[in-house]
Each structure stands twice: as C-alpha cells, then as structure tokens.
CSV table of N, CA and C in Angstrom, one decimal:
chain,number,residue,atom,x,y,z
A,1,UNK,N,-171.9,47.7,-51.8
A,1,UNK,CA,-172.6,46.6,-52.5
A,1,UNK,C,-172.7,45.2,-51.7
A,2,UNK,N,-173.6,44.5,-51.9
A,2,UNK,CA,-173.4,43.2,-51.2
A,2,UNK,C,-171.7,42.2,-51.6
A,3,UNK,N,-171.2,42.1,-50.9
A,3,UNK,CA,-169.8,41.3,-51.0
A,3,UNK,C,-170.0,40.2,-50.4
A,4,UNK,N,-170.8,39.8,-49.4
A,4,UNK,CA,-170.9,38.3,-49.0
A,4,UNK,C,-172.5,38.0,-48.5
A,5,UNK,N,-172.7,37.0,-49.0
A,5,UNK,CA,-174.1,36.4,-48.8
A,5,UNK,C,-174.3,36.5,-46.8
A,6,UNK,N,-175.6,36.5,-46.8
A,6,UNK,CA,-175.8,36.8,-45.2
A,6,UNK,C,-177.3,36.0,-45.2
A,7,UNK,N,-177.3,35.0,-44.0
A,7,UNK,CA,-178.8,34.0,-44.1
A,7,UNK,C,-179.7,34.7,-43.1
A,8,UNK,N,-180.7,34.9,-43.4
A,8,UNK,CA,-181.8,35.1,-42.4
A,8,UNK,C,-181.9,34.3,-41.3
A,9,UNK,N,-180.9,34.4,-40.2
A,9,UNK,CA,-181.4,33.0,-39.3
A,9,UNK,C,-182.5,33.2,-38.4
A,10,UNK,N,-183.0,32.1,-37.9
A,10,UNK,CA,-184.4,32.1,-37.4
A,10,UNK,C,-185.3,31.9,-38.5
A,11,UNK,N,-185.2,31.7,-39.8
A,11,UNK,CA,-186.4,31.6,-40.9
A,11,UNK,C,-187.4,30.3,-40.4
A,12,UNK,N,-188.5,30.6,-40.2
A,12,UNK,CA,-189.5,29.9,-40.0
A,12,UNK,C,-190.5,29.7,-40.9
A,13,UNK,N,-191.1,28.9,-41.7
A,13,UNK,CA,-192.1,28.9,-42.6
A,13,UNK,C,-193.3,29.3,-42.2
A,14,UNK,N,-193.5,29.4,-40.7
A,14,UNK,CA,-195.1,29.8,-40.2
A,14,UNK,C,-194.9,31.1,-40.2
A,15,UNK,N,-193.9,31.9,-40.1
A,15,UNK,CA,-193.8,33.5,-39.8
A,15,UNK,C,-193.6,33.9,-41.4
A,16,UNK,N,-194.1,34.9,-41.4
A,16,UNK,CA,-194.4,35.8,-42.9
A,16,UNK,C,-193.7,37.0,-42.8
A,17,UNK,N,-193.1,37.3,-42.1
A,17,UNK,CA,-192.6,38.7,-42.2
A,17,UNK,C,-191.2,38.9,-41.5
A,18,UNK,N,-190.2,39.5,-42.1
A,18,UNK,CA,-188.8,39.6,-41.7
A,18,UNK,C,-188.4,41.0,-41.9
A,19,UNK,N,-187.4,41.4,-40.8
A,19,UNK,CA,-186.6,42.5,-41.1
A,19,UNK,C,-185.2,42.4,-41.0
A,20,UNK,N,-184.5,42.9,-42.0
A,20,UNK,CA,-183.3,42.4,-42.4
A,20,UNK,C,-182.5,44.1,-42.1
A,21,UNK,N,-181.5,44.1,-41.5
A,21,UNK,CA,-180.8,45.1,-41.2
A,21,UNK,C,-179.4,45.2,-42.2
A,22,UNK,N,-179.3,46.5,-43.1
A,22,UNK,CA,-178.2,45.9,-43.9
A,22,UNK,C,-177.0,47.4,-43.4
A,23,UNK,N,-175.9,47.2,-43.9
A,23,UNK,CA,-175.2,48.4,-43.4
A,23,UNK,C,-175.1,49.4,-44.3
A,24,UNK,N,-174.7,50.5,-44.2
A,24,UNK,CA,-175.0,51.9,-44.7
A,24,UNK,C,-174.4,51.8,-46.1
A,25,UNK,N,-173.8,51.0,-46.5
A,25,UNK,CA,-172.8,51.1,-47.9
A,25,UNK,C,-173.7,49.7,-48.7
A,26,UNK,N,-174.5,49.1,-48.5
A,26,UNK,CA,-174.7,47.7,-49.1
A,26,UNK,C,-175.8,48.7,-50.0
A,27,UNK,N,-175.8,48.5,-51.4
A,27,UNK,CA,-176.8,49.1,-52.3
A,27,UNK,C,-178.0,48.0,-52.9
A,28,UNK,N,-177.6,47.0,-52.7
A,28,UNK,CA,-178.4,45.7,-53.4
A,28,UNK,C,-178.4,44.8,-52.4
A,29,UNK,N,-179.2,43.6,-52.6
A,29,UNK,CA,-179.2,42.8,-52.1
A,29,UNK,C,-179.8,41.1,-53.0
A,30,UNK,N,-179.3,40.1,-52.9
A,30,UNK,CA,-179.6,38.6,-53.7
A,30,UNK,C,-180.4,38.0,-52.9
A,31,UNK,N,-181.5,37.5,-53.0
A,31,UNK,CA,-182.2,36.6,-52.6
A,31,UNK,C,-182.2,35.2,-53.0
A,32,UNK,N,-181.6,34.1,-52.3
A,32,UNK,CA,-181.7,32.7,-52.7
A,32,UNK,C,-182.8,32.0,-51.9
A,33,UNK,N,-183.9,31.9,-52.3
A,33,UNK,CA,-185.1,31.3,-51.8
A,33,UNK,C,-185.1,29.7,-52.2
A,34,UNK,N,-185.0,29.1,-51.3
A,34,UNK,CA,-184.9,27.4,-51.0
A,34,UNK,C,-186.4,27.5,-50.4
A,35,UNK,N,-187.3,26.3,-51.3
A,35,UNK,CA,-188.5,26.0,-51.0
A,35,UNK,C,-187.9,24.6,-50.1
A,36,UNK,N,-189.1,24.5,-48.9
A,36,UNK,CA,-188.6,23.1,-48.3
A,36,UNK,C,-189.4,22.0,-49.1
A,37,UNK,N,-190.0,22.0,-50.1
A,37,UNK,CA,-190.4,21.0,-50.4
A,37,UNK,C,-189.9,21.2,-52.0
A,38,UNK,N,-188.9,20.2,-52.7
A,38,UNK,CA,-188.4,20.2,-53.8
A,38,UNK,C,-189.3,20.1,-54.9
A,39,UNK,N,-190.6,19.6,-54.9
A,39,UNK,CA,-191.6,19.8,-55.7
A,39,UNK,C,-192.0,21.0,-56.0
A,40,UNK,N,-191.8,22.4,-55.1
A,40,UNK,CA,-192.6,23.4,-55.5
A,40,UNK,C,-192.5,24.1,-56.9
A,41,UNK,N,-193.6,24.5,-57.3
A,41,UNK,CA,-193.7,24.7,-58.5
A,41,UNK,C,-192.8,26.0,-58.9
A,42,UNK,N,-193.1,27.2,-58.3
A,42,UNK,CA,-192.9,28.5,-58.6
A,42,UNK,C,-192.3,29.3,-57.2
A,43,UNK,N,-191.3,30.0,-57.6
A,43,UNK,CA,-190.9,30.9,-56.5
A,43,UNK,C,-190.8,32.2,-57.2
A,44,UNK,N,-191.8,33.2,-56.7
A,44,UNK,CA,-191.8,34.4,-57.3
A,44,UNK,C,-191.6,35.5,-56.4
A,45,UNK,N,-190.9,36.3,-56.9
A,45,UNK,CA,-190.0,37.9,-55.8
A,45,UNK,C,-190.8,38.9,-56.4
A,46,UNK,N,-190.6,39.9,-55.4
A,46,UNK,CA,-190.8,41.3,-56.3
A,46,UNK,C,-190.5,42.4,-55.2
A,47,UNK,N,-189.4,43.4,-55.3
A,47,UNK,CA,-189.5,44.0,-56.8
A,47,UNK,C,-188.0,44.1,-56.8
A,48,UNK,N,-187.4,43.6,-58.0
A,48,UNK,CA,-186.3,43.2,-58.5
A,48,UNK,C,-185.7,43.9,-59.5
A,49,UNK,N,-184.9,44.3,-59.8
A,49,UNK,CA,-184.1,44.9,-60.9
A,49,UNK,C,-184.0,44.0,-62.3
A,50,UNK,N,-184.2,44.3,-63.4
A,50,UNK,CA,-184.3,43.5,-64.5
A,50,UNK,C,-183.4,43.7,-65.3
A,51,UNK,N,-182.3,42.5,-64.9
A,51,UNK,CA,-180.8,42.7,-65.2
A,51,UNK,C,-180.7,42.4,-66.9
A,52,UNK,N,-182.0,41.8,-67.7
A,52,UNK,CA,-182.2,41.8,-69.1
A,52,UNK,C,-182.7,42.9,-69.8
A,53,UNK,N,-182.8,44.1,-68.9
A,53,UNK,CA,-183.7,45.1,-69.7
A,53,UNK,C,-182.8,45.8,-70.7
A,54,UNK,N,-181.6,45.9,-70.3
A,54,UNK,CA,-180.7,46.6,-71.5
A,54,UNK,C,-179.1,46.3,-71.3
A,55,UNK,N,-178.3,46.4,-72.3
A,55,UNK,CA,-177.1,46.2,-72.0
A,55,UNK,C,-176.2,46.9,-70.5
A,56,UNK,N,-176.6,48.3,-70.6
A,56,UNK,CA,-176.1,48.8,-69.4
A,56,UNK,C,-176.5,48.2,-67.9
A,57,UNK,N,-177.8,47.6,-68.0
A,57,UNK,CA,-178.2,47.2,-66.9
A,57,UNK,C,-177.3,45.9,-66.5
A,58,UNK,N,-177.4,45.2,-67.5
A,58,UNK,CA,-176.7,43.9,-67.5
A,58,UNK,C,-175.4,43.8,-67.0
A,59,UNK,N,-174.7,45.3,-66.8
A,59,UNK,CA,-173.2,45.1,-66.7
A,59,UNK,C,-173.4,46.1,-65.4
A,60,UNK,N,-174.4,46.3,-64.7
A,60,UNK,CA,-174.5,47.0,-63.5
A,60,UNK,C,-174.3,46.2,-62.3
A,61,UNK,N,-173.9,46.8,-61.1
A,61,UNK,CA,-173.3,46.1,-59.9
A,61,UNK,C,-174.8,45.0,-59.4
A,62,UNK,N,-174.3,43.8,-59.4
A,62,UNK,CA,-175.6,42.9,-58.8
A,62,UNK,C,-176.0,42.2,-59.8
A,63,UNK,N,-175.6,42.4,-61.4
A,63,UNK,CA,-176.2,41.8,-62.5
A,63,UNK,C,-174.8,41.3,-63.1
A,64,UNK,N,-173.6,41.8,-63.0
A,64,UNK,CA,-172.7,41.7,-63.9
A,64,UNK,C,-172.1,40.3,-63.6
A,65,UNK,N,-171.6,39.5,-65.0
A,65,UNK,CA,-171.1,38.2,-64.4
A,65,UNK,C,-172.1,37.3,-64.1
A,66,UNK,N,-173.6,37.5,-64.1
A,66,UNK,CA,-174.4,36.2,-63.6
A,66,UNK,C,-175.4,35.8,-64.6
A,67,UNK,N,-175.8,34.7,-64.5
A,67,UNK,CA,-176.6,34.1,-65.4
A,67,UNK,C,-178.0,34.4,-65.0
A,68,UNK,N,-178.9,34.6,-65.9
A,68,UNK,CA,-180.3,35.1,-66.2
A,68,UNK,C,-181.0,34.0,-66.4
A,69,UNK,N,-180.7,32.7,-66.6
A,69,UNK,CA,-181.5,31.5,-67.2
A,69,UNK,C,-182.6,31.2,-66.3
A,70,UNK,N,-182.5,31.7,-65.0
A,70,UNK,CA,-183.2,30.9,-64.0
A,70,UNK,C,-184.5,32.1,-63.4
A,71,UNK,N,-184.1,33.3,-64.0
A,71,UNK,CA,-185.3,34.3,-64.0
A,71,UNK,C,-186.6,34.3,-65.2
A,72,UNK,N,-187.5,34.5,-64.6
A,72,UNK,CA,-188.8,34.6,-65.6
A,72,UNK,C,-188.8,36.3,-65.5
A,73,UNK,N,-189.3,36.8,-66.8
A,73,UNK,CA,-189.3,38.3,-66.6
A,73,UNK,C,-190.7,38.7,-67.3
A,74,UNK,N,-191.5,39.7,-67.1
A,74,UNK,CA,-192.3,40.1,-68.1
A,74,UNK,C,-192.1,41.0,-69.0
A,75,UNK,N,-191.4,42.0,-68.2
A,75,UNK,CA,-190.5,43.2,-68.8
A,75,UNK,C,-190.5,44.3,-67.8
A,76,UNK,N,-190.0,45.4,-68.5
A,76,UNK,CA,-189.8,46.8,-67.3
A,76,UNK,C,-188.6,46.6,-67.1
A,77,UNK,N,-188.3,47.6,-66.3
A,77,UNK,CA,-186.9,47.7,-65.7
A,77,UNK,C,-186.5,47.1,-64.2
A,78,UNK,N,-187.8,47.0,-63.5
A,78,UNK,CA,-187.7,46.0,-62.5
A,78,UNK,C,-189.2,45.6,-61.9
A,79,UNK,N,-189.7,44.7,-61.0
A,79,UNK,CA,-190.6,43.9,-60.7
A,79,UNK,C,-190.6,42.6,-60.5
A,80,UNK,N,-191.8,42.0,-60.4
A,80,UNK,CA,-191.9,40.5,-60.2
A,80,UNK,C,-191.3,40.0,-61.1
A,81,UNK,N,-190.9,38.8,-60.6
A,81,UNK,CA,-190.2,37.7,-61.1
A,81,UNK,C,-190.4,36.5,-60.8
A,82,UNK,N,-190.1,35.3,-61.6
A,82,UNK,CA,-190.2,33.9,-61.3
A,82,UNK,C,-188.6,33.6,-61.1
A,83,UNK,N,-188.7,32.7,-60.0
A,83,UNK,CA,-187.2,32.2,-60.0
A,83,UNK,C,-187.1,30.6,-59.6
A,84,UNK,N,-186.4,29.8,-60.4
A,84,UNK,CA,-186.4,28.6,-59.9
A,84,UNK,C,-185.9,28.4,-58.7
A,85,UNK,N,-186.3,27.3,-58.0
A,85,UNK,CA,-186.1,27.0,-56.8
A,85,UNK,C,-185.0,26.7,-56.4
A,86,UNK,N,-184.0,27.4,-55.5
A,86,UNK,CA,-182.8,27.3,-55.3
A,86,UNK,C,-181.6,28.0,-56.0
A,87,UNK,N,-182.3,29.0,-56.5
A,87,UNK,CA,-181.4,30.1,-57.8
A,87,UNK,C,-181.5,31.0,-57.1
A,88,UNK,N,-180.5,32.2,-57.4
A,88,UNK,CA,-180.5,33.5,-56.7
A,88,UNK,C,-181.2,34.5,-57.4
A,89,UNK,N,-181.7,35.2,-56.9
A,89,UNK,CA,-182.5,36.3,-57.5
A,89,UNK,C,-181.7,37.4,-58.1
A,90,UNK,N,-182.1,38.0,-59.0
A,90,UNK,CA,-181.6,39.5,-59.6
A,90,UNK,C,-181.4,40.2,-58.3
A,91,UNK,N,-180.7,41.4,-58.7
A,91,UNK,CA,-180.5,42.4,-57.5
A,91,UNK,C,-181.9,43.2,-57.1
A,92,UNK,N,-182.1,43.2,-55.7
A,92,UNK,CA,-183.1,44.5,-55.5
A,92,UNK,C,-182.5,45.3,-54.7
A,93,UNK,N,-182.7,46.6,-55.3
A,93,UNK,CA,-182.1,48.0,-55.0
A,93,UNK,C,-182.4,48.4,-53.8
A,94,UNK,N,-181.6,48.7,-52.8
A,94,UNK,CA,-181.8,49.1,-51.7
A,94,UNK,C,-181.4,50.6,-51.0
A,95,UNK,N,-182.8,51.1,-51.1
A,95,UNK,CA,-182.8,52.4,-50.9
A,95,UNK,C,-182.3,52.9,-49.3
A,96,UNK,N,-181.7,54.1,-49.1
A,96,UNK,CA,-181.7,54.8,-47.8
A,96,UNK,C,-182.7,54.7,-46.9
A,97,UNK,N,-183.0,54.0,-45.9
A,97,UNK,CA,-184.3,53.9,-45.1
A,97,UNK,C,-184.7,52.6,-45.1
A,98,UNK,N,-185.9,52.3,-45.9
A,98,UNK,CA,-186.3,51.1,-45.8
A,98,UNK,C,-186.9,50.5,-47.5
A,99,UNK,N,-186.5,49.4,-47.5
A,99,UNK,CA,-186.8,48.8,-48.8
A,99,UNK,C,-187.7,47.4,-48.6
A,100,UNK,N,-189.0,47.5,-49.2
A,100,UNK,CA,-189.7,46.3,-48.7
A,100,UNK,C,-189.9,45.3,-50.3
A,101,UNK,N,-189.9,43.6,-50.1
A,101,UNK,CA,-189.7,42.9,-50.9
A,101,UNK,C,-190.8,41.5,-50.3
A,102,UNK,N,-191.1,40.7,-51.4
A,102,UNK,CA,-191.6,39.2,-51.0
A,102,UNK,C,-191.1,38.4,-52.0
A,103,UNK,N,-191.4,37.4,-51.3
A,103,UNK,CA,-191.2,36.0,-51.8
A,103,UNK,C,-192.4,35.3,-51.8
A,104,UNK,N,-193.2,34.3,-52.7
A,104,UNK,CA,-194.0,33.3,-52.8
A,104,UNK,C,-193.6,32.3,-53.2
A,105,UNK,N,-194.2,31.5,-52.7
A,105,UNK,CA,-193.7,29.9,-52.9
A,105,UNK,C,-195.3,29.1,-53.3
A,106,UNK,N,-195.3,28.6,-54.8
A,106,UNK,CA,-196.6,28.0,-55.0
A,106,UNK,C,-196.2,26.6,-55.2
A,107,UNK,N,-197.0,25.9,-54.4
A,107,UNK,CA,-196.8,24.3,-54.5
A,107,UNK,C,-197.1,23.6,-55.8
A,108,UNK,N,-196.6,22.5,-55.6
A,108,UNK,CA,-196.9,21.6,-57.0
A,108,UNK,C,-198.3,21.5,-57.2
A,109,UNK,N,-199.5,21.8,-56.4
A,109,UNK,CA,-200.8,21.8,-56.8
A,109,UNK,C,-201.3,23.0,-57.6
A,110,UNK,N,-200.5,23.8,-57.6
A,110,UNK,CA,-200.6,25.2,-58.1
A,110,UNK,C,-201.6,26.0,-57.4
A,111,UNK,N,-202.0,25.4,-56.4
A,111,UNK,CA,-202.9,26.4,-55.4
A,111,UNK,C,-202.7,26.7,-54.3
A,112,UNK,N,-201.9,26.0,-53.7
A,112,UNK,CA,-201.3,26.3,-52.2
A,112,UNK,C,-200.3,27.3,-52.2
A,113,UNK,N,-200.3,28.2,-51.9
A,113,UNK,CA,-199.3,29.6,-51.7
A,113,UNK,C,-198.6,29.9,-50.3
A,114,UNK,N,-197.5,30.1,-50.2
A,114,UNK,CA,-197.1,30.9,-49.0
A,114,UNK,C,-196.0,32.2,-49.2
A,115,UNK,N,-196.5,33.5,-48.7
A,115,UNK,CA,-195.7,34.9,-49.0
A,115,UNK,C,-195.2,35.2,-47.9
A,116,UNK,N,-193.7,35.3,-48.3
A,116,UNK,CA,-192.9,36.0,-46.9
A,116,UNK,C,-192.5,37.3,-47.7
A,117,UNK,N,-192.7,37.8,-46.6
A,117,UNK,CA,-192.5,39.8,-46.8
A,117,UNK,C,-191.0,39.9,-45.8
A,118,UNK,N,-190.4,40.9,-46.5
A,118,UNK,CA,-189.1,41.3,-45.6
A,118,UNK,C,-189.0,42.7,-46.1
A,119,UNK,N,-188.4,43.3,-45.3
A,119,UNK,CA,-188.0,44.7,-45.1
A,119,UNK,C,-186.6,44.8,-44.6
A,120,UNK,N,-185.9,45.5,-45.8
A,120,UNK,CA,-184.4,45.9,-45.5
A,120,UNK,C,-184.6,47.1,-45.1
A,121,UNK,N,-183.7,47.3,-43.9
A,121,UNK,CA,-183.5,49.0,-43.5
A,121,UNK,C,-182.1,49.3,-43.4
A,122,UNK,N,-181.9,50.1,-44.1
A,122,UNK,CA,-180.6,50.6,-44.7
A,122,UNK,C,-180.5,52.0,-44.0
A,123,UNK,N,-179.5,52.2,-43.0
A,123,UNK,CA,-179.1,53.4,-42.2
A,123,UNK,C,-178.1,54.3,-43.2
A,124,UNK,N,-178.3,55.7,-42.8
A,124,UNK,CA,-177.6,56.6,-43.7
A,124,UNK,C,-176.2,56.3,-43.3
A,125,UNK,N,-175.0,56.5,-44.4
A,125,UNK,CA,-173.7,56.5,-44.0
A,125,UNK,C,-173.4,57.6,-42.5
A,126,UNK,N,-172.5,57.1,-41.7
A,126,UNK,CA,-172.0,57.9,-40.5
A,126,UNK,C,-171.6,59.2,-41.3
A,127,UNK,N,-172.0,60.4,-40.8
A,127,UNK,CA,-171.3,61.7,-41.1
A,127,UNK,C,-170.2,62.2,-40.4
A,128,UNK,N,-169.6,63.4,-40.5
A,128,UNK,CA,-168.2,63.6,-39.9
A,128,UNK,C,-168.8,65.1,-39.7
A,129,UNK,N,-169.1,65.9,-38.3
A,129,UNK,CA,-169.6,67.1,-38.3
A,129,UNK,C,-168.6,68.0,-38.6
A,130,UNK,N,-168.8,68.9,-39.5
A,130,UNK,CA,-167.9,70.2,-39.8
A,130,UNK,C,-168.5,71.4,-38.9
A,131,UNK,N,-167.1,72.0,-38.3
A,131,UNK,CA,-167.1,73.0,-37.5
A,131,UNK,C,-166.9,74.0,-38.2
A,132,UNK,N,-168.0,74.8,-38.4
A,132,UNK,CA,-167.6,76.2,-39.1
A,132,UNK,C,-168.1,77.7,-38.5
A,133,UNK,N,-167.6,78.7,-39.0
A,133,UNK,CA,-167.7,79.7,-38.4
A,133,UNK,C,-167.3,80.2,-37.0
A,134,UNK,N,-165.9,79.3,-36.5
A,134,UNK,CA,-165.4,79.4,-35.3
A,134,UNK,C,-163.9,79.9,-35.5
A,135,UNK,N,-163.5,80.0,-36.5
A,135,UNK,CA,-162.2,80.6,-37.0
A,135,UNK,C,-161.4,81.3,-35.8
A,136,UNK,N,-161.6,82.7,-35.6
A,136,UNK,CA,-161.3,83.8,-34.9
A,136,UNK,C,-161.1,83.3,-33.5
A,137,UNK,N,-162.3,83.0,-33.3
A,137,UNK,CA,-162.7,82.3,-31.8
A,137,UNK,C,-161.8,81.5,-31.5
A,138,UNK,N,-161.7,80.1,-32.5
A,138,UNK,CA,-161.1,79.0,-31.8
A,138,UNK,C,-159.6,79.3,-31.9
A,139,UNK,N,-158.8,80.3,-32.9
A,139,UNK,CA,-157.5,80.3,-32.8
A,139,UNK,C,-157.2,81.3,-31.6
A,140,UNK,N,-158.1,82.2,-31.2
A,140,UNK,CA,-157.9,82.7,-29.5
A,140,UNK,C,-157.8,82.1,-28.6
A,141,UNK,N,-158.7,80.8,-29.0
A,141,UNK,CA,-158.6,79.8,-27.8
A,141,UNK,C,-157.2,79.2,-27.3
A,142,UNK,N,-157.0,78.7,-28.6
A,142,UNK,CA,-155.6,77.9,-29.0
A,142,UNK,C,-154.6,78.9,-28.3
A,143,UNK,N,-154.5,80.2,-28.8
A,143,UNK,CA,-153.1,81.0,-28.3
A,143,UNK,C,-153.2,81.5,-26.9
A,144,UNK,N,-154.5,81.7,-26.3
A,144,UNK,CA,-154.7,81.5,-24.7
A,144,UNK,C,-154.2,80.4,-24.2
A,145,UNK,N,-154.3,78.9,-24.6
A,145,UNK,CA,-154.1,77.8,-23.8
A,145,UNK,C,-152.5,77.7,-24.1
A,146,UNK,N,-151.9,78.3,-24.7
A,146,UNK,CA,-150.3,78.2,-25.0
A,146,UNK,C,-149.8,78.5,-23.3
A,147,UNK,N,-148.7,77.5,-23.1
A,147,UNK,CA,-148.0,78.0,-21.7
A,147,UNK,C,-147.4,79.4,-21.7
A,148,UNK,N,-147.2,80.0,-20.9
A,148,UNK,CA,-146.4,81.5,-21.2
A,148,UNK,C,-144.8,81.2,-21.2
A,149,UNK,N,-144.4,82.1,-21.9
A,149,UNK,CA,-143.0,82.3,-22.1
A,149,UNK,C,-142.3,82.7,-21.2
A,150,UNK,N,-141.2,82.1,-20.6
A,150,UNK,CA,-140.4,82.2,-19.3
A,150,UNK,C,-139.1,82.9,-19.5
A,151,UNK,N,-138.7,83.4,-20.8
A,151,UNK,CA,-137.5,83.9,-21.3
A,151,UNK,C,-137.1,85.2,-20.4
A,152,UNK,N,-135.9,85.5,-19.9
A,152,UNK,CA,-135.6,86.9,-19.0
A,152,UNK,C,-134.6,87.4,-20.0
C-alpha cells in the first residue's frame, strides 16, 4: 500500500504524459493535484475507487479514515471524479503491470482545459526460485564433496 506520498519530480504544465514507477508492494496511489491557478474551477480525475460506494469499500485500504467531502461522484464502484483544488483523491488501484489515470484541470472560464495522463508501472514481487526434482542427485553431490575419513 502507499505508505508515504511521493512527488512526480519534474512536473511541467507543458508536458501531458508521465510515467510513475511504483514498487511491487504498492496496491494503490493517491493523487494530490494542485492547479497553478488558484481560480481553477474543477479538477477531474479518473479512474479512481469510489470510497462512498459501500461501508466495506469505505473501510478498505486507501479509503479508511479519510474525508470524502472534496470528492464528487456520479456513482458506481470506480470512475471519474471531481476533486477540489489541492485535495487528495480517493485511491486509484494499481494492478501488476501498468495502470493508467488522468487529471484534467478546467480553468475559471469553464472552457479552457488541460489534461495530464499518467501511467503507473508496478513490477511483480521478486520470486524465490524453487529447486525441485534434484533430491537424490543433490544428496549424492553433498556426500561426494565430504572430505575423506582419515581414521586408522
């Protein structure tokens, strides 16, 4: 799970695509989008988990103990949301492999928009190889590698 926030370093409003590399144990991330213009009207994000959907979801990782007041929902278990400027989003679940999301900022004039896309890459957890089918052969190698007995 996300334990500490991390910033996308090098963010530039002129770039619209970002790649974030998460560790293999991160199950969700939280976005805190802050518009450069404090008068920005709406920040819309997608594809996030609806923490208001049910009591079970409200208590799930990433939703538990958080205020839902800054989130506008249409309905469903996940989807696009509106978030007040400088507020944290609900969680976006990160699958193994690649997960896409977006943030759209609408200016005060309600017409001008900027959309920023991000892709989170989550590698699989490291695996420990299992050696199987070598029982007798391996035991014979271990015995053969023992120093000889020098008793007389």
